[in-house]
mmCIF file of N, CA and C in Angstrom:
data_model
loop_
_atom_site.group_PDB
_atom_site.id
_atom_site.type_symbol
_atom_site.label_atom_id
_atom_site.label_comp_id
_atom_site.label_asym_id
_atom_site.label_seq_id
_atom_site.Cartn_x
_atom_site.Cartn_y
_atom_site.Cartn_z
ATOM 1 N N MET A 1 40.617 -32.524 -8.854
ATOM 2 C CA MET A 1 40.196 -31.259 -7.307
ATOM 3 C C MET A 1 41.216 -32.645 -6.637
ATOM 4 N N GLU A 2 41.543 -31.699 -5.537
ATOM 5 C CA GLU A 2 42.115 -32.929 -4.727
ATOM 6 C C GLU A 2 41.647 -32.532 -3.275
ATOM 7 N N LEU A 3 42.153 -33.108 -2.370
ATOM 8 C CA LEU A 3 41.109 -32.599 -0.534
ATOM 9 C C LEU A 3 41.497 -31.256 -0.456
ATOM 10 N N HIS A 4 42.982 -30.554 -0.562
ATOM 11 C CA HIS A 4 43.164 -29.437 -0.218
ATOM 12 C C HIS A 4 42.493 -28.560 -0.763
ATOM 13 N N ASN A 5 41.761 -28.815 -1.594
ATOM 14 C CA ASN A 5 40.726 -28.138 -3.078
ATOM 15 C C ASN A 5 39.119 -27.423 -2.124
ATOM 16 N N LEU A 6 38.662 -28.524 -1.820
ATOM 17 C CA LEU A 6 37.643 -28.435 -1.489
ATOM 18 C C LEU A 6 36.995 -27.152 -0.467
ATOM 19 N N LYS A 7 35.886 -26.896 -1.001
ATOM 20 C CA LYS A 7 35.523 -25.583 0.172
ATOM 21 C C LYS A 7 33.870 -25.913 -0.362
ATOM 22 N N PRO A 8 33.023 -25.365 0.602
ATOM 23 C CA PRO A 8 31.115 -25.891 0.582
ATOM 24 C C PRO A 8 30.988 -24.767 -0.212
ATOM 25 N N ALA A 9 29.544 -24.878 -1.052
ATOM 26 C CA ALA A 9 29.293 -23.979 -2.556
ATOM 27 C C ALA A 9 29.207 -22.697 -1.839
ATOM 28 N N GLU A 10 29.005 -21.657 -2.594
ATOM 29 C CA GLU A 10 28.956 -20.365 -2.362
ATOM 30 C C GLU A 10 27.453 -20.048 -1.407
ATOM 31 N N GLY A 11 27.575 -18.973 -0.463
ATOM 32 C CA GLY A 11 26.172 -19.026 0.740
ATOM 33 C C GLY A 11 25.663 -20.286 1.528
ATOM 34 N N ALA A 12 26.845 -21.766 1.360
ATOM 35 C CA ALA A 12 25.980 -22.683 2.246
ATOM 36 C C ALA A 12 26.555 -22.315 3.583
ATOM 37 N N VAL A 13 27.404 -21.940 3.715
ATOM 38 C CA VAL A 13 27.954 -22.119 4.953
ATOM 39 C C VAL A 13 27.455 -20.682 5.838
ATOM 40 N N GLN A 14 26.788 -20.467 6.679
ATOM 41 C CA GLN A 14 26.480 -19.048 7.478
ATOM 42 C C GLN A 14 26.839 -19.301 8.696
ATOM 43 N N LYS A 15 27.701 -17.537 9.129
ATOM 44 C CA LYS A 15 27.715 -17.108 10.388
ATOM 45 C C LYS A 15 26.949 -17.435 11.232
ATOM 46 N N ALA A 16 27.084 -18.243 12.452
ATOM 47 C CA ALA A 16 26.339 -18.171 13.727
ATOM 48 C C ALA A 16 25.926 -16.906 13.997
ATOM 49 N N GLY A 17 24.852 -16.536 14.555
ATOM 50 C CA GLY A 17 24.363 -15.208 15.361
ATOM 51 C C GLY A 17 24.771 -14.832 16.447
ATOM 52 N N LYS A 18 24.760 -14.021 16.659
ATOM 53 C CA LYS A 18 25.763 -13.315 17.850
ATOM 54 C C LYS A 18 24.749 -13.712 19.046
ATOM 55 N N ARG A 19 25.453 -14.668 20.121
ATOM 56 C CA ARG A 19 25.010 -15.681 21.215
ATOM 57 C C ARG A 19 25.075 -14.389 22.405
ATOM 58 N N VAL A 20 23.876 -13.589 22.733
ATOM 59 C CA VAL A 20 23.557 -12.721 23.621
ATOM 60 C C VAL A 20 22.725 -13.473 24.744
ATOM 61 N N GLY A 21 23.351 -12.697 25.907
ATOM 62 C CA GLY A 21 22.452 -13.271 27.610
ATOM 63 C C GLY A 21 22.739 -14.568 27.769
ATOM 64 N N ARG A 22 24.459 -14.905 27.498
ATOM 65 C CA ARG A 22 24.931 -16.228 27.976
ATOM 66 C C ARG A 22 26.138 -15.838 29.283
ATOM 67 N N GLY A 23 26.193 -14.926 29.774
ATOM 68 C CA GLY A 23 27.010 -14.318 31.419
ATOM 69 C C GLY A 23 27.756 -13.265 30.698
ATOM 70 N N GLU A 24 28.188 -13.196 31.961
ATOM 71 C CA GLU A 24 29.165 -11.337 31.863
ATOM 72 C C GLU A 24 30.219 -11.884 30.879
ATOM 73 N N GLY A 25 30.494 -12.677 31.399
ATOM 74 C CA GLY A 25 32.475 -13.338 30.289
ATOM 75 C C GLY A 25 32.220 -13.316 29.067
ATOM 76 N N SER A 26 30.865 -13.316 28.586
ATOM 77 C CA SER A 26 30.649 -13.395 27.077
ATOM 78 C C SER A 26 30.884 -12.055 26.784
ATOM 79 N N GLY A 27 30.704 -11.088 27.132
ATOM 80 C CA GLY A 27 30.745 -9.602 26.755
ATOM 81 C C GLY A 27 29.599 -8.770 26.179
ATOM 82 N N LYS A 28 28.576 -9.965 26.617
ATOM 83 C CA LYS A 28 27.418 -10.070 25.702
ATOM 84 C C LYS A 28 26.222 -10.337 26.510
ATOM 85 N N GLY A 29 26.593 -10.096 27.944
ATOM 86 C CA GLY A 29 25.978 -10.368 29.031
ATOM 87 C C GLY A 29 24.712 -9.473 29.665
ATOM 88 N N GLY A 30 24.402 -9.631 30.786
ATOM 89 C CA GLY A 30 23.479 -8.466 30.884
ATOM 90 C C GLY A 30 22.231 -7.994 30.296
ATOM 91 N N THR A 31 22.758 -6.738 29.655
ATOM 92 C CA THR A 31 21.835 -6.022 28.880
ATOM 93 C C THR A 31 21.729 -6.699 27.416
ATOM 94 N N SER A 32 22.072 -7.731 26.973
ATOM 95 C CA SER A 32 22.455 -8.453 25.881
ATOM 96 C C SER A 32 22.000 -7.519 25.010
ATOM 97 N N THR A 33 22.503 -6.755 24.856
ATOM 98 C CA THR A 33 23.142 -5.464 23.820
ATOM 99 C C THR A 33 21.638 -4.752 23.372
ATOM 100 N N ARG A 34 21.047 -4.978 24.792
ATOM 101 C CA ARG A 34 19.656 -3.798 24.096
ATOM 102 C C ARG A 34 19.959 -2.832 25.107
ATOM 103 N N GLY A 35 20.829 -2.264 25.657
ATOM 104 C CA GLY A 35 21.055 -0.952 26.235
ATOM 105 C C GLY A 35 19.939 -0.883 27.850
ATOM 106 N N HIS A 36 20.215 0.215 27.916
ATOM 107 C CA HIS A 36 18.964 0.214 29.711
ATOM 108 C C HIS A 36 17.634 0.397 29.447
ATOM 109 N N LYS A 37 17.253 -0.192 30.316
ATOM 110 C CA LYS A 37 15.412 0.303 30.158
ATOM 111 C C LYS A 37 14.835 0.688 28.896
ATOM 112 N N GLY A 38 13.776 1.113 29.026
ATOM 113 C CA GLY A 38 12.435 1.167 27.834
ATOM 114 C C GLY A 38 12.068 0.094 27.292
ATOM 115 N N ALA A 39 10.930 0.448 26.182
ATOM 116 C CA ALA A 39 10.305 -0.286 25.599
ATOM 117 C C ALA A 39 11.176 -1.183 24.899
ATOM 118 N N LYS A 40 12.181 -0.991 24.305
ATOM 119 C CA LYS A 40 12.842 -1.718 23.148
ATOM 120 C C LYS A 40 13.767 -1.875 23.893
ATOM 121 N N SER A 41 14.024 -2.156 25.350
ATOM 122 C CA SER A 41 14.777 -3.216 25.833
ATOM 123 C C SER A 41 14.128 -4.592 26.800
ATOM 124 N N ARG A 42 12.784 -4.163 26.529
ATOM 125 C CA ARG A 42 11.964 -5.568 27.364
ATOM 126 C C ARG A 42 11.570 -6.307 25.983
ATOM 127 N N SER A 43 10.927 -7.840 26.227
ATOM 128 C CA SER A 43 11.009 -8.573 25.628
ATOM 129 C C SER A 43 9.571 -8.435 25.331
ATOM 130 N N GLY A 44 9.082 -8.651 23.743
ATOM 131 C CA GLY A 44 7.781 -8.871 23.357
ATOM 132 C C GLY A 44 7.389 -7.243 22.898
ATOM 133 N N TYR A 45 8.335 -6.731 22.885
ATOM 134 C CA TYR A 45 8.221 -5.011 22.563
ATOM 135 C C TYR A 45 8.207 -5.165 20.950
ATOM 136 N N SER A 46 7.015 -4.569 20.224
ATOM 137 C CA SER A 46 7.009 -4.190 18.871
ATOM 138 C C SER A 46 6.133 -2.513 18.826
ATOM 139 N N LYS A 47 6.794 -1.476 17.977
ATOM 140 C CA LYS A 47 6.067 -0.749 17.792
ATOM 141 C C LYS A 47 4.887 -0.942 17.025
ATOM 142 N N LYS A 48 4.383 -0.060 17.197
ATOM 143 C CA LYS A 48 2.814 0.228 16.926
ATOM 144 C C LYS A 48 2.971 1.103 15.396
ATOM 145 N N ILE A 49 2.238 0.621 14.222
ATOM 146 C CA ILE A 49 2.576 1.208 13.445
ATOM 147 C C ILE A 49 1.776 2.736 13.467
ATOM 148 N N GLY A 50 2.602 3.718 12.763
ATOM 149 C CA GLY A 50 2.539 5.373 12.840
ATOM 150 C C GLY A 50 2.443 6.152 14.363
ATOM 151 N N PHE A 51 3.459 5.186 15.140
ATOM 152 C CA PHE A 51 3.921 5.865 16.528
ATOM 153 C C PHE A 51 5.152 6.765 16.382
ATOM 154 N N GLU A 52 5.446 7.659 16.543
ATOM 155 C CA GLU A 52 5.974 8.642 16.041
ATOM 156 C C GLU A 52 6.540 9.429 17.456
ATOM 157 N N GLY A 53 6.732 7.890 18.402
ATOM 158 C CA GLY A 53 8.283 8.210 19.614
ATOM 159 C C GLY A 53 6.958 9.091 20.758
ATOM 160 N N GLY A 54 5.731 8.814 20.799
ATOM 161 C CA GLY A 54 5.187 10.022 21.601
ATOM 162 C C GLY A 54 4.721 11.424 21.238
ATOM 163 N N GLN A 55 4.968 11.580 20.251
ATOM 164 C CA GLN A 55 4.702 12.956 19.389
ATOM 165 C C GLN A 55 2.885 12.247 19.047
ATOM 166 N N MET A 56 2.441 13.199 18.842
ATOM 167 C CA MET A 56 0.999 12.778 18.191
ATOM 168 C C MET A 56 1.039 12.683 16.813
ATOM 169 N N PRO A 57 0.683 11.222 16.366
ATOM 170 C CA PRO A 57 0.673 10.813 14.936
ATOM 171 C C PRO A 57 0.340 11.887 14.122
ATOM 172 N N LEU A 58 0.693 11.673 13.067
ATOM 173 C CA LEU A 58 -0.357 12.688 11.832
ATOM 174 C C LEU A 58 -1.621 12.140 11.618
ATOM 175 N N GLN A 59 -1.544 10.759 11.823
ATOM 176 C CA GLN A 59 -2.933 10.607 11.432
ATOM 177 C C GLN A 59 -4.278 10.994 12.454
ATOM 178 N N ARG A 60 -3.308 11.339 13.931
ATOM 179 C CA ARG A 60 -4.471 12.357 14.238
ATOM 180 C C ARG A 60 -4.407 14.029 14.442
ATOM 181 N N ARG A 61 -3.157 14.365 13.983
ATOM 182 C CA ARG A 61 -2.804 15.893 13.897
ATOM 183 C C ARG A 61 -3.542 16.347 12.916
ATOM 184 N N VAL A 62 -3.606 16.016 11.895
ATOM 185 C CA VAL A 62 -4.725 16.150 10.563
ATOM 186 C C VAL A 62 -6.341 15.923 10.392
ATOM 187 N N PRO A 63 -6.761 17.220 10.546
ATOM 188 C CA PRO A 63 -7.625 17.398 10.718
ATOM 189 C C PRO A 63 -8.875 16.886 9.572
ATOM 190 N N LYS A 64 -10.139 16.193 10.166
ATOM 191 C CA LYS A 64 -10.824 15.536 9.331
ATOM 192 C C LYS A 64 -11.888 15.901 9.772
ATOM 193 N N PHE A 65 -12.905 16.001 8.457
ATOM 194 C CA PHE A 65 -14.048 16.985 8.046
ATOM 195 C C PHE A 65 -15.094 16.413 6.910
ATOM 196 N N GLY A 66 -16.065 16.558 6.906
ATOM 197 C CA GLY A 66 -17.143 15.999 5.558
ATOM 198 C C GLY A 66 -17.484 14.772 5.787
ATOM 199 N N PHE A 67 -18.577 13.554 4.926
ATOM 200 C CA PHE A 67 -19.131 12.780 5.332
ATOM 201 C C PHE A 67 -18.705 11.955 4.281
ATOM 202 N N LYS A 68 -18.140 11.146 4.170
ATOM 203 C CA LYS A 68 -17.759 9.531 3.382
ATOM 204 C C LYS A 68 -18.602 8.856 3.111
ATOM 205 N N ASN A 69 -19.884 8.825 2.346
ATOM 206 C CA ASN A 69 -20.870 7.550 2.254
ATOM 207 C C ASN A 69 -20.015 5.990 1.892
ATOM 208 N N ILE A 70 -20.188 5.513 2.541
ATOM 209 C CA ILE A 70 -19.529 3.755 2.340
ATOM 210 C C ILE A 70 -20.528 2.940 1.363
ATOM 211 N N ASN A 71 -21.606 3.425 1.170
ATOM 212 C CA ASN A 71 -22.141 3.007 0.109
ATOM 213 C C ASN A 71 -22.292 3.966 -1.137
ATOM 214 N N ARG A 72 -21.580 4.789 -1.309
ATOM 215 C CA ARG A 72 -21.406 5.516 -2.589
ATOM 216 C C ARG A 72 -21.352 4.453 -3.700
ATOM 217 N N LYS A 73 -21.657 4.485 -4.923
ATOM 218 C CA LYS A 73 -21.542 3.987 -6.191
ATOM 219 C C LYS A 73 -20.520 4.877 -7.253
ATOM 220 N N GLU A 74 -19.648 4.618 -7.671
ATOM 221 C CA GLU A 74 -18.507 5.732 -8.753
ATOM 222 C C GLU A 74 -19.127 4.948 -9.866
ATOM 223 N N TYR A 75 -19.503 6.184 -11.110
ATOM 224 C CA TYR A 75 -19.738 5.848 -12.387
ATOM 225 C C TYR A 75 -18.603 6.078 -12.831
ATOM 226 N N GLN A 76 -17.991 5.203 -14.061
ATOM 227 C CA GLN A 76 -17.707 5.710 -15.077
ATOM 228 C C GLN A 76 -18.369 6.677 -16.136
ATOM 229 N N GLY A 77 -17.925 8.048 -16.465
ATOM 230 C CA GLY A 77 -19.026 8.472 -17.499
ATOM 231 C C GLY A 77 -18.744 9.234 -18.850
ATOM 232 N N ILE A 78 -18.845 8.585 -20.012
ATOM 233 C CA ILE A 78 -19.048 8.698 -21.149
ATOM 234 C C ILE A 78 -19.858 9.309 -21.724
ATOM 235 N N ASN A 79 -18.980 10.416 -22.622
ATOM 236 C CA ASN A 79 -19.637 11.271 -23.157
ATOM 237 C C ASN A 79 -20.649 10.855 -24.519
ATOM 238 N N LEU A 80 -21.665 11.521 -25.183
ATOM 239 C CA LEU A 80 -22.061 11.327 -26.259
ATOM 240 C C LEU A 80 -21.448 11.395 -27.436
ATOM 241 N N SER A 81 -20.284 12.598 -27.207
ATOM 242 C CA SER A 81 -19.177 12.741 -28.285
ATOM 243 C C SER A 81 -18.337 11.984 -28.595
ATOM 244 N N LYS A 82 -17.875 10.859 -27.417
ATOM 245 C CA LYS A 82 -17.049 9.867 -27.822
ATOM 246 C C LYS A 82 -17.562 8.852 -28.224
ATOM 247 N N LEU A 83 -19.230 8.698 -27.830
ATOM 248 C CA LEU A 83 -19.501 7.389 -29.159
ATOM 249 C C LEU A 83 -19.989 7.839 -30.297
ATOM 250 N N GLN A 84 -19.854 8.757 -30.539
ATOM 251 C CA GLN A 84 -19.936 9.575 -31.835
ATOM 252 C C GLN A 84 -18.655 9.387 -32.604
ATOM 253 N N GLU A 85 -17.913 9.176 -31.955
ATOM 254 C CA GLU A 85 -16.196 9.612 -32.358
ATOM 255 C C GLU A 85 -16.221 7.923 -32.759
ATOM 256 N N LEU A 86 -16.973 6.932 -31.964
ATOM 257 C CA LEU A 86 -16.668 6.029 -31.942
ATOM 258 C C LEU A 86 -17.386 5.266 -33.803
ATOM 259 N N VAL A 87 -18.358 5.805 -33.999
ATOM 260 C CA VAL A 87 -19.438 5.781 -35.145
ATOM 261 C C VAL A 87 -18.687 6.192 -35.974
ATOM 262 N N ASP A 88 -17.853 7.317 -36.022
ATOM 263 C CA ASP A 88 -17.226 7.774 -37.108
ATOM 264 C C ASP A 88 -15.645 7.112 -37.609
ATOM 265 N N ASN A 89 -15.207 6.548 -36.793
ATOM 266 C CA ASN A 89 -14.183 5.757 -36.861
ATOM 267 C C ASN A 89 -14.439 4.316 -37.063
ATOM 268 N N GLY A 90 -16.025 4.128 -37.512
ATOM 269 C CA GLY A 90 -16.199 3.072 -37.853
ATOM 270 C C GLY A 90 -16.119 1.611 -36.720
ATOM 271 N N VAL A 91 -15.963 2.003 -35.744
ATOM 272 C CA VAL A 91 -15.812 0.797 -34.704
ATOM 273 C C VAL A 91 -16.984 0.343 -34.299
ATOM 274 N N VAL A 92 -18.196 0.929 -34.218
ATOM 275 C CA VAL A 92 -19.772 0.597 -33.728
ATOM 276 C C VAL A 92 -20.489 0.716 -34.982
ATOM 277 N N LYS A 93 -21.148 -0.204 -35.119
ATOM 278 C CA LYS A 93 -22.682 0.057 -36.474
ATOM 279 C C LYS A 93 -23.895 0.628 -35.480
ATOM 280 N N LYS A 94 -24.586 -0.191 -35.029
ATOM 281 C CA LYS A 94 -26.034 -0.010 -34.570
ATOM 282 C C LYS A 94 -25.889 -0.158 -32.980
ATOM 283 N N GLU A 95 -24.895 -0.865 -32.500
ATOM 284 C CA GLU A 95 -25.138 -1.722 -30.940
ATOM 285 C C GLU A 95 -23.954 -1.180 -30.185
ATOM 286 N N VAL A 96 -24.207 -0.464 -28.862
ATOM 287 C CA VAL A 96 -22.895 0.064 -27.939
ATOM 288 C C VAL A 96 -23.434 -1.080 -26.852
ATOM 289 N N THR A 97 -22.395 -2.090 -26.593
ATOM 290 C CA THR A 97 -22.829 -2.735 -24.987
ATOM 291 C C THR A 97 -21.514 -2.618 -23.997
ATOM 292 N N LEU A 98 -21.541 -2.800 -22.736
ATOM 293 C CA LEU A 98 -20.136 -2.647 -21.932
ATOM 294 C C LEU A 98 -18.819 -3.166 -22.615
ATOM 295 N N GLU A 99 -19.140 -4.716 -23.209
ATOM 296 C CA GLU A 99 -18.439 -5.011 -23.927
ATOM 297 C C GLU A 99 -17.081 -4.388 -24.772
ATOM 298 N N THR A 100 -18.153 -3.405 -25.997
ATOM 299 C CA THR A 100 -17.754 -3.119 -27.010
ATOM 300 C C THR A 100 -17.133 -1.435 -26.449
ATOM 301 N N LEU A 101 -17.439 -0.819 -25.231
ATOM 302 C CA LEU A 101 -16.872 -0.003 -24.433
ATOM 303 C C LEU A 101 -15.110 -0.231 -23.824
ATOM 304 N N VAL A 102 -15.864 -1.431 -23.040
ATOM 305 C CA VAL A 102 -14.572 -2.093 -22.599
ATOM 306 C C VAL A 102 -13.285 -2.179 -24.055
ATOM 307 N N GLU A 103 -13.537 -3.219 -24.756
ATOM 308 C CA GLU A 103 -12.796 -3.215 -26.109
ATOM 309 C C GLU A 103 -12.362 -1.918 -26.378
ATOM 310 N N ASN A 104 -13.107 -1.089 -26.355
ATOM 311 C CA ASN A 104 -12.202 0.099 -26.862
ATOM 312 C C ASN A 104 -11.928 1.570 -25.650
ATOM 313 N N ARG A 105 -11.627 0.623 -24.391
ATOM 314 C CA ARG A 105 -11.037 1.261 -23.409
ATOM 315 C C ARG A 105 -11.703 2.516 -22.967
ATOM 316 N N LEU A 106 -12.985 2.697 -23.434
ATOM 317 C CA LEU A 106 -13.957 3.392 -22.584
ATOM 318 C C LEU A 106 -13.753 3.475 -21.237
ATOM 319 N N ALA A 107 -13.835 1.938 -20.645
ATOM 320 C CA ALA A 107 -14.535 1.466 -19.116
ATOM 321 C C ALA A 107 -13.529 0.365 -19.244
ATOM 322 N N HIS A 108 -13.410 -0.319 -17.553
ATOM 323 C CA HIS A 108 -12.761 -1.420 -17.022
ATOM 324 C C HIS A 108 -13.869 -2.596 -17.276
ATOM 325 N N LYS A 109 -13.673 -3.628 -16.975
ATOM 326 C CA LYS A 109 -14.865 -4.402 -17.300
ATOM 327 C C LYS A 109 -15.558 -4.629 -15.918
ATOM 328 N N ASN A 110 -15.307 -3.863 -14.520
ATOM 329 C CA ASN A 110 -15.794 -4.340 -13.421
ATOM 330 C C ASN A 110 -16.627 -2.805 -12.976
ATOM 331 N N ASP A 111 -16.811 -2.207 -14.015
ATOM 332 C CA ASP A 111 -16.994 -0.276 -14.345
ATOM 333 C C ASP A 111 -18.425 -0.665 -14.124
ATOM 334 N N LEU A 112 -18.993 0.767 -13.469
ATOM 335 C CA LEU A 112 -20.530 0.810 -13.793
ATOM 336 C C LEU A 112 -20.498 2.405 -14.508
ATOM 337 N N VAL A 113 -21.218 2.333 -15.834
ATOM 338 C CA VAL A 113 -21.173 3.068 -16.881
ATOM 339 C C VAL A 113 -22.407 4.101 -16.856
ATOM 340 N N LYS A 114 -22.128 5.540 -17.235
ATOM 341 C CA LYS A 114 -23.036 6.394 -17.263
ATOM 342 C C LYS A 114 -22.757 6.969 -18.194
ATOM 343 N N ILE A 115 -23.734 6.737 -19.453
ATOM 344 C CA ILE A 115 -23.597 8.214 -20.830
ATOM 345 C C ILE A 115 -24.308 9.647 -20.179
ATOM 346 N N LEU A 116 -23.402 10.321 -20.781
ATOM 347 C CA LEU A 116 -23.213 11.903 -20.584
ATOM 348 C C LEU A 116 -23.790 12.778 -21.486
ATOM 349 N N GLY A 117 -24.618 13.726 -21.368
ATOM 350 C CA GLY A 117 -25.171 14.511 -22.270
ATOM 351 C C GLY A 117 -24.246 15.306 -23.351
ATOM 352 N N ASP A 118 -23.035 15.148 -22.975
ATOM 353 C CA ASP A 118 -22.002 16.074 -23.723
ATOM 354 C C ASP A 118 -21.483 15.898 -24.814
ATOM 355 N N GLY A 119 -22.030 16.870 -25.482
ATOM 356 C CA GLY A 119 -21.311 16.411 -27.129
ATOM 357 C C GLY A 119 -22.950 16.669 -28.036
ATOM 358 N N GLU A 120 -22.890 15.954 -29.354
ATOM 359 C CA GLU A 120 -23.855 15.636 -30.407
ATOM 360 C C GLU A 120 -23.666 13.948 -30.751
ATOM 361 N N LEU A 121 -24.859 13.482 -31.133
ATOM 362 C CA LEU A 121 -25.097 11.930 -31.313
ATOM 363 C C LEU A 121 -25.570 12.371 -32.519
ATOM 364 N N LYS A 122 -25.144 11.936 -33.803
ATOM 365 C CA LYS A 122 -26.279 11.883 -34.834
ATOM 366 C C LYS A 122 -26.561 10.693 -35.483
ATOM 367 N N ALA A 123 -25.713 9.402 -35.057
ATOM 368 C CA ALA A 123 -25.951 8.293 -35.010
ATOM 369 C C ALA A 123 -27.258 7.710 -34.446
ATOM 370 N N ALA A 124 -28.179 6.281 -34.619
ATOM 371 C CA ALA A 124 -29.210 5.848 -34.244
ATOM 372 C C ALA A 124 -28.558 4.777 -33.699
ATOM 373 N N LEU A 125 -27.808 4.828 -32.983
ATOM 374 C CA LEU A 125 -27.566 3.413 -31.687
ATOM 375 C C LEU A 125 -28.806 3.213 -30.719
ATOM 376 N N LYS A 126 -28.504 1.553 -30.325
ATOM 377 C CA LYS A 126 -29.136 1.173 -29.149
ATOM 378 C C LYS A 126 -28.109 0.728 -28.346
ATOM 379 N N ILE A 127 -28.402 1.786 -26.965
ATOM 380 C CA ILE A 127 -26.848 1.690 -26.104
ATOM 381 C C ILE A 127 -27.619 0.823 -24.732
ATOM 382 N N SER A 128 -27.047 -0.423 -24.377
ATOM 383 C CA SER A 128 -27.366 -0.732 -22.939
ATOM 384 C C SER A 128 -26.029 -0.578 -22.094
ATOM 385 N N VAL A 129 -26.280 0.128 -20.899
ATOM 386 C CA VAL A 129 -25.277 0.370 -19.968
ATOM 387 C C VAL A 129 -25.973 0.420 -18.673
ATOM 388 N N HIS A 130 -25.472 0.915 -17.565
ATOM 389 C CA HIS A 130 -26.146 0.706 -16.515
ATOM 390 C C HIS A 130 -27.404 2.124 -16.067
ATOM 391 N N LYS A 131 -26.742 3.233 -16.627
ATOM 392 C CA LYS A 131 -27.311 4.579 -16.415
ATOM 393 C C LYS A 131 -27.052 5.567 -17.820
ATOM 394 N N PHE A 132 -28.114 6.577 -17.553
ATOM 395 C CA PHE A 132 -28.170 7.684 -18.644
ATOM 396 C C PHE A 132 -28.328 8.857 -18.208
ATOM 397 N N SER A 133 -28.164 10.071 -18.406
ATOM 398 C CA SER A 133 -28.274 11.194 -17.770
ATOM 399 C C SER A 133 -29.493 11.651 -18.446
ATOM 400 N N ALA A 134 -30.421 12.690 -17.906
ATOM 401 C CA ALA A 134 -31.584 12.718 -18.667
ATOM 402 C C ALA A 134 -31.110 13.317 -20.054
ATOM 403 N N SER A 135 -30.268 14.205 -20.292
ATOM 404 C CA SER A 135 -29.933 14.843 -21.547
ATOM 405 C C SER A 135 -29.379 14.050 -22.501
ATOM 406 N N ALA A 136 -28.935 12.845 -22.210
ATOM 407 C CA ALA A 136 -27.812 11.825 -22.739
ATOM 408 C C ALA A 136 -28.844 11.163 -23.342
ATOM 409 N N LYS A 137 -30.208 10.555 -22.736
ATOM 410 C CA LYS A 137 -31.220 10.112 -22.846
ATOM 411 C C LYS A 137 -32.527 10.700 -23.878
ATOM 412 N N ALA A 138 -32.295 12.086 -23.754
ATOM 413 C CA ALA A 138 -32.941 12.337 -24.863
ATOM 414 C C ALA A 138 -32.572 12.682 -26.296
ATOM 415 N N ALA A 139 -31.071 13.245 -26.110
ATOM 416 C CA ALA A 139 -30.523 13.209 -27.302
ATOM 417 C C ALA A 139 -30.227 11.807 -28.144
ATOM 418 N N ILE A 140 -30.211 10.688 -27.414
ATOM 419 C CA ILE A 140 -29.848 9.208 -28.130
ATOM 420 C C ILE A 140 -31.281 9.038 -28.800
ATOM 421 N N GLU A 141 -32.914 9.144 -27.806
ATOM 422 C CA GLU A 141 -33.989 9.241 -28.790
ATOM 423 C C GLU A 141 -34.234 9.973 -29.641
ATOM 424 N N ALA A 142 -33.662 10.989 -30.002
ATOM 425 C CA ALA A 142 -33.740 12.079 -30.624
ATOM 426 C C ALA A 142 -32.985 11.990 -32.075
ATOM 427 N N ALA A 143 -32.100 11.066 -31.839
ATOM 428 C CA ALA A 143 -31.459 10.489 -33.169
ATOM 429 C C ALA A 143 -31.787 9.244 -33.758
ATOM 430 N N GLY A 144 -32.869 8.806 -33.177
ATOM 431 C CA GLY A 144 -33.640 7.461 -33.506
ATOM 432 C C GLY A 144 -33.111 6.421 -32.766
ATOM 433 N N GLY A 145 -32.125 6.512 -31.666
ATOM 434 C CA GLY A 145 -31.660 5.448 -30.907
ATOM 435 C C GLY A 145 -32.475 5.103 -29.461
ATOM 436 N N GLU A 146 -32.118 4.126 -29.079
ATOM 437 C CA GLU A 146 -32.667 3.180 -28.156
ATOM 438 C C GLU A 146 -31.505 3.306 -26.700
ATOM 439 N N ALA A 147 -32.375 4.101 -25.901
ATOM 440 C CA ALA A 147 -31.395 3.604 -24.427
ATOM 441 C C ALA A 147 -32.098 2.169 -23.602
ATOM 442 N N ILE A 148 -30.939 1.712 -23.309
ATOM 443 C CA ILE A 148 -31.603 0.476 -22.218
ATOM 444 C C ILE A 148 -30.617 0.579 -21.029
ATOM 445 N N SER A 149 -31.200 0.553 -19.981
ATOM 446 C CA SER A 149 -30.896 0.452 -18.508
ATOM 447 C C SER A 149 -30.782 -0.858 -17.639
ATOM 448 N N LEU A 150 -28.953 -1.231 -17.695
ATOM 449 C CA LEU A 150 -28.932 -3.094 -17.146
ATOM 450 C C LEU A 150 -29.575 -2.774 -15.896
#
């Protein structure tokens, strides 16, 4: 390595930015490369999110209707046929809990779970979840099982 071979590491030397607004002689004085007039030429300008140049923004053009209940609770529905499938595959013997359903990917760990009455349940299961439909509860008890609400 000789003195004439030395050079800075890749990316270490960066070009200085444009020096704007430093007099007319610089070629970038006056308007400082911002053009003439208008909001974009002024200091402190920042475009609002969704601004479409004065055209009515999409958010305001689209019709809104109905009612959105902010207190709504969303339940993950699981049918009796799915539970019977678990019994048939030997995954579940006597008891079905939230953990069992999460392990078998029928629900996520933070879901509220509701058992629905579609399908047929032959096994006597002790099921503990958040909610049951009336038909599901009747079918579970008819099969000799137990429905426990958390």
